[in-house]
PDB file of C-alpha atoms in Angstrom:
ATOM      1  CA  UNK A   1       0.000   0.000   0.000  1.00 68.00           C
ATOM      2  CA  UNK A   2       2.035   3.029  -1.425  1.00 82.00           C
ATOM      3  CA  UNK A   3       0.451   6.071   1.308  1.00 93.00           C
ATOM      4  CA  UNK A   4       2.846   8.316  -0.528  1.00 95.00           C
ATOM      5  CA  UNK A   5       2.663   8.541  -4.496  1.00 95.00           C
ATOM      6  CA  UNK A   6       4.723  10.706  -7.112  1.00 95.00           C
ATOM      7  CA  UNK A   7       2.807  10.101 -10.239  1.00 92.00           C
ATOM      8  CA  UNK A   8       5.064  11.417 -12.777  1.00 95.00           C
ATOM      9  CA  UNK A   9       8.016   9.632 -13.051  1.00 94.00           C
ATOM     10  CA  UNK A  10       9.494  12.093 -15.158  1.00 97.00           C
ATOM     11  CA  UNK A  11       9.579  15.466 -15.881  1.00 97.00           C
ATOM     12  CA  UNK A  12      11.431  17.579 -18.640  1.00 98.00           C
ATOM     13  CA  UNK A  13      11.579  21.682 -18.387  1.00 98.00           C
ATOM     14  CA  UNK A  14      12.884  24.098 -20.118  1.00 98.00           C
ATOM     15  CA  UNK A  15      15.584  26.334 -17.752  1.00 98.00           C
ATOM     16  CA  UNK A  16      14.133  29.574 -16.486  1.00 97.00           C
ATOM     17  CA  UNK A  17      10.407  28.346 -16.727  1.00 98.00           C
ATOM     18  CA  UNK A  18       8.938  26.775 -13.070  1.00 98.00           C
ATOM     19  CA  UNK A  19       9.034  23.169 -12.338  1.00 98.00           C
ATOM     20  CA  UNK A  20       6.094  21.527 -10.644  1.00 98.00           C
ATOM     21  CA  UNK A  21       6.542  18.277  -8.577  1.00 98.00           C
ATOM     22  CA  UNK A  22       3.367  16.371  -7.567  1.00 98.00           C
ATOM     23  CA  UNK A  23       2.863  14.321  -4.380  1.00 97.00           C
ATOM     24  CA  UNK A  24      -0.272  12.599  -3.116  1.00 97.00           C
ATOM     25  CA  UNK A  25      -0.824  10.908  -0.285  1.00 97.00           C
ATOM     26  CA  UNK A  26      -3.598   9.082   1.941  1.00 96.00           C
ATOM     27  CA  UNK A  27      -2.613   8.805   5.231  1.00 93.00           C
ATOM     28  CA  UNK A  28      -4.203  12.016   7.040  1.00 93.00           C
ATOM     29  CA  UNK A  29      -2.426  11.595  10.291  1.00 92.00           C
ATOM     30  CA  UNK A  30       0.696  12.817   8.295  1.00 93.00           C
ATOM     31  CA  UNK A  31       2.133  15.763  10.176  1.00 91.00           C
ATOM     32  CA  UNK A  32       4.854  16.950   8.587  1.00 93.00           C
ATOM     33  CA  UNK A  33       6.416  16.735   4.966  1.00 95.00           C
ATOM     34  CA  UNK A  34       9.558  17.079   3.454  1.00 95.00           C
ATOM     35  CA  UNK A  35      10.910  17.136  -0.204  1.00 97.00           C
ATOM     36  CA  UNK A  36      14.308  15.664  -1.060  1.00 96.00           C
ATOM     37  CA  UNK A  37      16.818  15.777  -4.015  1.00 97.00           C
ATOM     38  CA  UNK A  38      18.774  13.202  -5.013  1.00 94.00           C
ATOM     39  CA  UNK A  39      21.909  13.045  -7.582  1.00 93.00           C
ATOM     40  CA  UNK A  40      22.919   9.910  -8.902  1.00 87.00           C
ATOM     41  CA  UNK A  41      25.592   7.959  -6.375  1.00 82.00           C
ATOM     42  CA  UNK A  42      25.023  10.543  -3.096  1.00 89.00           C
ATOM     43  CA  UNK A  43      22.397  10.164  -0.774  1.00 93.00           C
ATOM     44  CA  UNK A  44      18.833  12.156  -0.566  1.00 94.00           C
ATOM     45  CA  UNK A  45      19.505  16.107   0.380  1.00 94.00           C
ATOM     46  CA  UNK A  46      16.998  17.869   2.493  1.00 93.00           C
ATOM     47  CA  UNK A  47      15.306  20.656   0.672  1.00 96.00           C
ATOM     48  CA  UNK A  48      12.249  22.118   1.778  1.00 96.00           C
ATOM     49  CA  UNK A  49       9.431  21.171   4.576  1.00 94.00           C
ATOM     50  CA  UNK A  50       5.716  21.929   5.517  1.00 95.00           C
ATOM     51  CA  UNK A  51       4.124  21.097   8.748  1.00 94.00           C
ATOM     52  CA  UNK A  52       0.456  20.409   8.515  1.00 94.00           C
ATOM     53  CA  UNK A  53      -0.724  23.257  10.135  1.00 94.00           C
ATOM     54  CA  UNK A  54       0.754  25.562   7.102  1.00 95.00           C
ATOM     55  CA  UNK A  55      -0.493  25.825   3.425  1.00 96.00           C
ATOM     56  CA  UNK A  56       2.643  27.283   2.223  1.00 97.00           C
ATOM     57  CA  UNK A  57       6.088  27.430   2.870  1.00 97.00           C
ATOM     58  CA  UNK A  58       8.593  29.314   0.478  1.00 97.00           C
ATOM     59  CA  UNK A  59      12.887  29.235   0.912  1.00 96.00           C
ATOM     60  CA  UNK A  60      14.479  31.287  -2.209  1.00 97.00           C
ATOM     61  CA  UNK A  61      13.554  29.802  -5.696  1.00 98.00           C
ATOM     62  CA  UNK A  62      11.546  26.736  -3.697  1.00 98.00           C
ATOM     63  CA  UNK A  63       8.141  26.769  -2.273  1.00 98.00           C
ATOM     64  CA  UNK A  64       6.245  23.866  -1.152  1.00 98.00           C
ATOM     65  CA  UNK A  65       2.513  24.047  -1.286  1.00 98.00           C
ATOM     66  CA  UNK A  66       0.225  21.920   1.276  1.00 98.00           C
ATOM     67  CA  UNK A  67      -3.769  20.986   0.746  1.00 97.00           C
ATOM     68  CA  UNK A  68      -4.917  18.901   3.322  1.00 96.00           C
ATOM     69  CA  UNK A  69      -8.115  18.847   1.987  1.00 96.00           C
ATOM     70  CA  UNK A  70      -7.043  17.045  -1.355  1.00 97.00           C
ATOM     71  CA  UNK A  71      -4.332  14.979   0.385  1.00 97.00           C
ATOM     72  CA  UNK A  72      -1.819  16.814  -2.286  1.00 97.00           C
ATOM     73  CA  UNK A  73       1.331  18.404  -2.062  1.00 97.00           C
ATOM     74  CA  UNK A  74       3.703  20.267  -4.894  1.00 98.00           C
ATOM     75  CA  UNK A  75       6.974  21.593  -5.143  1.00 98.00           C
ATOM     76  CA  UNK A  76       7.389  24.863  -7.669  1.00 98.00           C
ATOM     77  CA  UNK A  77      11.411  25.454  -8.658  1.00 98.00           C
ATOM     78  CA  UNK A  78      11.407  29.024 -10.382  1.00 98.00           C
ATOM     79  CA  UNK A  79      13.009  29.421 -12.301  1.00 98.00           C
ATOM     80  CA  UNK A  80      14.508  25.934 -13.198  1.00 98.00           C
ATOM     81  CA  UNK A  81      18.036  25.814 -13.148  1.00 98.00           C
ATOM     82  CA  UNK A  82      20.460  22.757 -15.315  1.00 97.00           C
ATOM     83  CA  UNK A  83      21.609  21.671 -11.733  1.00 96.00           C
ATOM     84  CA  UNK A  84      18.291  21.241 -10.577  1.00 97.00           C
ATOM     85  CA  UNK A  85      17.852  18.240 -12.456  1.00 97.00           C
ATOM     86  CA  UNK A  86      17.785  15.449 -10.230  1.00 97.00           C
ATOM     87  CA  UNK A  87      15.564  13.081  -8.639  1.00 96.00           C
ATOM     88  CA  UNK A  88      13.245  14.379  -6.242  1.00 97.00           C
ATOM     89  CA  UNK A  89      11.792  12.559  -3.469  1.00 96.00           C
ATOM     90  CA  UNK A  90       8.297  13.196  -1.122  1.00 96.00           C
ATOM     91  CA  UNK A  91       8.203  12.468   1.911  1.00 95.00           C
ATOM     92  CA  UNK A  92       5.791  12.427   4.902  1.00 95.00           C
ATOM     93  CA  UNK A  93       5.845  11.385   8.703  1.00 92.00           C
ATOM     94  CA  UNK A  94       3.304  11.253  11.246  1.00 89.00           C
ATOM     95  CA  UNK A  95       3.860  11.221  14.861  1.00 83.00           C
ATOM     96  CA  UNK A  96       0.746   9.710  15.873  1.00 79.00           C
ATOM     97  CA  UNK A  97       1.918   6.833  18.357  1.00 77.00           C
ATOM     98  CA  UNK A  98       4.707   8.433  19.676  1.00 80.00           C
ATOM     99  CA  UNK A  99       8.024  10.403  18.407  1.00 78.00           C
ATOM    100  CA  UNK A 100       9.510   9.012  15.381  1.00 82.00           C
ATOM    101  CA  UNK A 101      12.055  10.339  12.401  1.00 85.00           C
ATOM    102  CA  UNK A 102      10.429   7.148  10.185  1.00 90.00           C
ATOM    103  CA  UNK A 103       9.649   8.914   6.956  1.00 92.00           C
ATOM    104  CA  UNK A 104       7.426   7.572   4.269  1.00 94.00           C
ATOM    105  CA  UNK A 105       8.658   8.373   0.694  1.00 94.00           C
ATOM    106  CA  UNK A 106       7.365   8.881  -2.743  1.00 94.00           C
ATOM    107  CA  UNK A 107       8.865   6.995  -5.478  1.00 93.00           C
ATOM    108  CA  UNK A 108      10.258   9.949  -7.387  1.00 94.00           C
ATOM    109  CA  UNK A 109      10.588  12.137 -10.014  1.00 96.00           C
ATOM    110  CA  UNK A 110      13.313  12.533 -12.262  1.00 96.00           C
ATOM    111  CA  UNK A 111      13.564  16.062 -13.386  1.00 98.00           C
ATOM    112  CA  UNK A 112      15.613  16.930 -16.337  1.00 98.00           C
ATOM    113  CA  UNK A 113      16.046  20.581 -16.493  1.00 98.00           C
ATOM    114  CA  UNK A 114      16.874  21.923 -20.524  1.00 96.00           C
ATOM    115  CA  UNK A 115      19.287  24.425 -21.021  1.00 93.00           C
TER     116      UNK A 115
ATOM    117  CA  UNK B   1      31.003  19.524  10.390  1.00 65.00           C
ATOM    118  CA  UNK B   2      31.752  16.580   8.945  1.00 78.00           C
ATOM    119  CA  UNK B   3      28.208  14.425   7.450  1.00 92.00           C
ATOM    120  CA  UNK B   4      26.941  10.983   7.750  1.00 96.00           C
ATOM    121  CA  UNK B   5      29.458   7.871   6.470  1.00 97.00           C
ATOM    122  CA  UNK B   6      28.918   4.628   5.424  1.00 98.00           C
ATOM    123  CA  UNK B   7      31.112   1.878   5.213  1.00 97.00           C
ATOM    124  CA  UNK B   8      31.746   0.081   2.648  1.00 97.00           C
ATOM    125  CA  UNK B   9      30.271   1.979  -0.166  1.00 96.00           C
ATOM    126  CA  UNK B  10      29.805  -1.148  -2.226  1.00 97.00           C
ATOM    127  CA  UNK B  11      29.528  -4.852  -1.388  1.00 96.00           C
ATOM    128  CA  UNK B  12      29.372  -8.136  -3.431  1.00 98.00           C
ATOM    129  CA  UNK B  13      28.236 -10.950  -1.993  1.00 98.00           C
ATOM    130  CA  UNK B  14      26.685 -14.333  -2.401  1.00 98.00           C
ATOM    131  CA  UNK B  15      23.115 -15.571  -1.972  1.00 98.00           C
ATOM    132  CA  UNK B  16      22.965 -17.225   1.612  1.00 98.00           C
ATOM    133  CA  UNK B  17      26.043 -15.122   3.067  1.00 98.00           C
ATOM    134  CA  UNK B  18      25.306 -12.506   5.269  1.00 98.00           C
ATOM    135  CA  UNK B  19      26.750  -9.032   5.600  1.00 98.00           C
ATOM    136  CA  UNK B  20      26.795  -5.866   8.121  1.00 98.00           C
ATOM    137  CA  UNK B  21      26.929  -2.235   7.107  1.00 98.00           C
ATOM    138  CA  UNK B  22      28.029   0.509   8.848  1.00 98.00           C
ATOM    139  CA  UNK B  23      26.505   4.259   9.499  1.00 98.00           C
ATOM    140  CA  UNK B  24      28.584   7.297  11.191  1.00 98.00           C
ATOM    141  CA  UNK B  25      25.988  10.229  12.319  1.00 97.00           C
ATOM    142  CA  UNK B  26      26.841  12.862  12.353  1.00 95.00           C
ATOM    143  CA  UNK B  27      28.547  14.462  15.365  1.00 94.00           C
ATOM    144  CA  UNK B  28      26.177  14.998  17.896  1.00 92.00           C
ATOM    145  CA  UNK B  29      22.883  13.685  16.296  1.00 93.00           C
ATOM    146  CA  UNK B  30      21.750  10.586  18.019  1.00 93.00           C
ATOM    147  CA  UNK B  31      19.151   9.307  15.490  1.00 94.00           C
ATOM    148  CA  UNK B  32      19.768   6.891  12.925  1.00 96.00           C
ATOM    149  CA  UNK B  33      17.573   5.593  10.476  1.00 96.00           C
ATOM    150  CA  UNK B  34      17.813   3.142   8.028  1.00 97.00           C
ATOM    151  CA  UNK B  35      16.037   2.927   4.439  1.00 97.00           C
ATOM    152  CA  UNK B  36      16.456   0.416   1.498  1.00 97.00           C
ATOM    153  CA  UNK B  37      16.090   2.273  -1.792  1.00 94.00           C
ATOM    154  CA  UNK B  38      15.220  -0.538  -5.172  1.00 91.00           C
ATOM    155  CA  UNK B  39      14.207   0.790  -8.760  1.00 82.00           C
ATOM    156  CA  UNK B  40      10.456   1.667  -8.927  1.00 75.00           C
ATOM    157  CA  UNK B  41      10.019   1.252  -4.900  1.00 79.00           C
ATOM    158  CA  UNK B  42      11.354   4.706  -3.323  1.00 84.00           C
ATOM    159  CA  UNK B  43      12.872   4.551  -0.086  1.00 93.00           C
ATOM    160  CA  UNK B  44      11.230   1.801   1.886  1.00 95.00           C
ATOM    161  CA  UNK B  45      12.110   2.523   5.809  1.00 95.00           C
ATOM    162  CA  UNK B  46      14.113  -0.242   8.037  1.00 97.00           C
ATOM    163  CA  UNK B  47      14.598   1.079  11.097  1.00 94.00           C
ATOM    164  CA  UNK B  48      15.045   4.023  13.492  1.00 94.00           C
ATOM    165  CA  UNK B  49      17.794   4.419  16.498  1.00 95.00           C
ATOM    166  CA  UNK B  50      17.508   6.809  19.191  1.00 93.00           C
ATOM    167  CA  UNK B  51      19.892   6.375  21.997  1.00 92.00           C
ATOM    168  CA  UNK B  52      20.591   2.662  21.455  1.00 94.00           C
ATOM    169  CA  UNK B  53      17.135   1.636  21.345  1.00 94.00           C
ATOM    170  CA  UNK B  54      15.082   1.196  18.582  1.00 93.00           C
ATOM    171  CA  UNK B  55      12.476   3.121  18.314  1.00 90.00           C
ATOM    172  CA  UNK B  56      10.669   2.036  15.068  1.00 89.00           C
ATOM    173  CA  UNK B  57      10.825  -0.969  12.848  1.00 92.00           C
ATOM    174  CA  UNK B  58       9.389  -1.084   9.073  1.00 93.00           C
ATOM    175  CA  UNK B  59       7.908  -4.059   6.924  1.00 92.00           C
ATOM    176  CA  UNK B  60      10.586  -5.893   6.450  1.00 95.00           C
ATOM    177  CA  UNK B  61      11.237  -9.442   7.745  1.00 96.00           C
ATOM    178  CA  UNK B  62      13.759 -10.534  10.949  1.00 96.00           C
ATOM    179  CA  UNK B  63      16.547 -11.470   8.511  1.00 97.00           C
ATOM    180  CA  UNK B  64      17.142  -7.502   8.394  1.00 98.00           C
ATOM    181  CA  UNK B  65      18.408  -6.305  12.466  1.00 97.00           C
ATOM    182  CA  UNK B  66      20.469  -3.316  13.398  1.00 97.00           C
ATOM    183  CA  UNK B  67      21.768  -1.731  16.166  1.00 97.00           C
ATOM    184  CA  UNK B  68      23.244   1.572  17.844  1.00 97.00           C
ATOM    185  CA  UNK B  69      26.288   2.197  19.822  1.00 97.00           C
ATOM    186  CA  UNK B  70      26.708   4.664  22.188  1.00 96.00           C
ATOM    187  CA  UNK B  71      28.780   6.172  20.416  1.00 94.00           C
ATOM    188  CA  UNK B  72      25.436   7.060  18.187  1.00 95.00           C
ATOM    189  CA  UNK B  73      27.233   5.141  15.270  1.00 97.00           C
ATOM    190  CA  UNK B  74      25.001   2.296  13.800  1.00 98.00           C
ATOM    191  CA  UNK B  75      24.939  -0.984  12.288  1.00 98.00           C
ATOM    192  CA  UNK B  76      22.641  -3.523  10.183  1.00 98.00           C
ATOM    193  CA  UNK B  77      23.150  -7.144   9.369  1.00 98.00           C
ATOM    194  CA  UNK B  78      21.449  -8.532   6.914  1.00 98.00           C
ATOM    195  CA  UNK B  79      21.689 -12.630   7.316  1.00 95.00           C
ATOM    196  CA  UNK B  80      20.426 -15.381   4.160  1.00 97.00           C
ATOM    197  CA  UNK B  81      21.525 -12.959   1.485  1.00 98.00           C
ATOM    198  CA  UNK B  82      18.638 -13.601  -0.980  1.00 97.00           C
ATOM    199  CA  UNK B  83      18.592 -11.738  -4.752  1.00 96.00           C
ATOM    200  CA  UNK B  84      16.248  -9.455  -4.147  1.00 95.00           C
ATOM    201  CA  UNK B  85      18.595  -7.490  -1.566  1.00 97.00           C
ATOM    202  CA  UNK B  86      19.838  -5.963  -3.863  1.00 96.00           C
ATOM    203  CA  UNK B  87      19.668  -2.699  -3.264  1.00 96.00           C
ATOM    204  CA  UNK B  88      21.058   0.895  -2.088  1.00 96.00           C
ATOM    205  CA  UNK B  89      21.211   0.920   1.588  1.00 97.00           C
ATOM    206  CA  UNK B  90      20.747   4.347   2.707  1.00 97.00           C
ATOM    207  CA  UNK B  91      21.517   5.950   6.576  1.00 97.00           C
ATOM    208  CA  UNK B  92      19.835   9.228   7.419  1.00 96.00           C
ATOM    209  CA  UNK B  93      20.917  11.017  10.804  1.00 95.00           C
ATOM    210  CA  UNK B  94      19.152  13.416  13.233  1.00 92.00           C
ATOM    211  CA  UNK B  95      19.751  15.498  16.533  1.00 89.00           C
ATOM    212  CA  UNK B  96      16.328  14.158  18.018  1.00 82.00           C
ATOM    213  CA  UNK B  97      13.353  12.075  16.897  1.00 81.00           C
ATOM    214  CA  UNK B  98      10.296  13.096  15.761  1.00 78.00           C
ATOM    215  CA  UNK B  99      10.830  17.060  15.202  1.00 76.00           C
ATOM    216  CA  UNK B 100      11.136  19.306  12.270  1.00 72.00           C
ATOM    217  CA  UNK B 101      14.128  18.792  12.300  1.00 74.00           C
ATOM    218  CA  UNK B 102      15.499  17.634   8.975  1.00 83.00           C
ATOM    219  CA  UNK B 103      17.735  14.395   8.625  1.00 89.00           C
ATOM    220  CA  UNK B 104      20.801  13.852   6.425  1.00 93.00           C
ATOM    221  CA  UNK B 105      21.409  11.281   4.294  1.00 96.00           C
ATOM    222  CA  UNK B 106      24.803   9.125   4.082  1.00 96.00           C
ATOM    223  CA  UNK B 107      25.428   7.847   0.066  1.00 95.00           C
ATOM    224  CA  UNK B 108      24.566   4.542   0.761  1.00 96.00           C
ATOM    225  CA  UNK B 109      26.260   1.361   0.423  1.00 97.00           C
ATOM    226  CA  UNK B 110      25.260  -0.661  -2.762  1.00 96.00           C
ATOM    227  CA  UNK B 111      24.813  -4.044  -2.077  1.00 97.00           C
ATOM    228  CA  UNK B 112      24.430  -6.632  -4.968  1.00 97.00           C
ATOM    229  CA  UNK B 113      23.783 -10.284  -4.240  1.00 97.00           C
ATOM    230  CA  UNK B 114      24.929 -12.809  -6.926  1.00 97.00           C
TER     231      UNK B 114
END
């Protein structure tokens, strides 16, 4: 049962336009989310959160969007950049049973960034 | 600062054998997680360490077991290799458990059973 799903398992963009990500998920004791990158032969790299209490949460060119309602999440990149191609990883944890860093993941999107 | 390590970075080894990898948190963080990352799957989570104790376990069955020093440094044996192991074995650290905090990933060892 895959709570946490990334749709598109690719995704090509032109650099300088915006890059959407897509995340769903059905688990609604989620509390928190998280979005990761991931170059080939290194391991995930943290780049931008939401907690569940927020709808939006912006850090420079990256802003995660959050609608609890829909069980949907998306990551906008603007404007795209040639390194920003990479795989990119959702994630989501829920604390419901006690304190835990176990995160659930998405199984990617590879985003190919044109120059 | 330096980040999370994990020894070896690649491993070859036979169906039935068994093998242990090895995680280095970062200084100071005393979570340590564990995922297994296959083509088409994601990360799939292992196991969490906080303080020596384990303090979550995922779907996977008892031939996967780690444990946590307390020195915060972390390992996980894998016994009855089978082919499906295969995989990227991936450590991610933390100061705490269950915050905002955000955890760092080690590159992973890659494992491949023959």
């Amino acid at each position: 049962d895959q709570q946490v799903k990334q749709n598109s398992p690719s995704l090509s963009v032109q650099e300088g336009r915006i890059s959407i990500l897509n995340c769903d998920y059905t688990n609604s004791m989620f509390d928190y989310f998280l979005w990761y990158k991931k170059y080939p032969a290194e391991g995930p790299t943290f780049l931008i959160s939401i907690s569940s209490i927020k709808d939006k949460n912006e850090d420079g060119r990256f802003t995660v969007f959050l609608n609890k309602s829909a069980k949907h999440l998306s990551l906008h990149i603007v404007p795209s950049q040639p390194g920003d191609s990479a795989v990119y990883f959702c994630a989501a944890r829920s604390n419901y049973g006690g304190a835990t860093n176990k995160l659930i993941f998405g199984t990617g999107t590879l985003l190919a960034v044109q120059p | 600062k330096a980040g999370v390590t994990q020894t070896p970075r690649y491993l070859i080894k036979t169906r039935g054998q068994q093998v242990t990898l090895s995680c280095s948190p970062i200084s100071g963080h005393r979570s340590v997680s564990w995922y297994q990352q296959t083509p088409g799957q994601g990360l799939q989570f292992l196991f969490e360490y906080f303080s020596e104790t384990q303090r979550n376990k995922g779907n996977f069955p008892g031939r996967f077991s780690g444990r946590q020093f307390s020195n915060s440094r972390s390992e996980m044996n894998v016994s009855t290799l089978e082919l499906g192991d295969s995989a990227l074995y991936l450590c991610a650290s933390s100061l705490g458990t269950g915050g905002i905090g955000e955890q760092y990933f080690g590159p992973g060892t890659r494992l491949t059973v023959t």
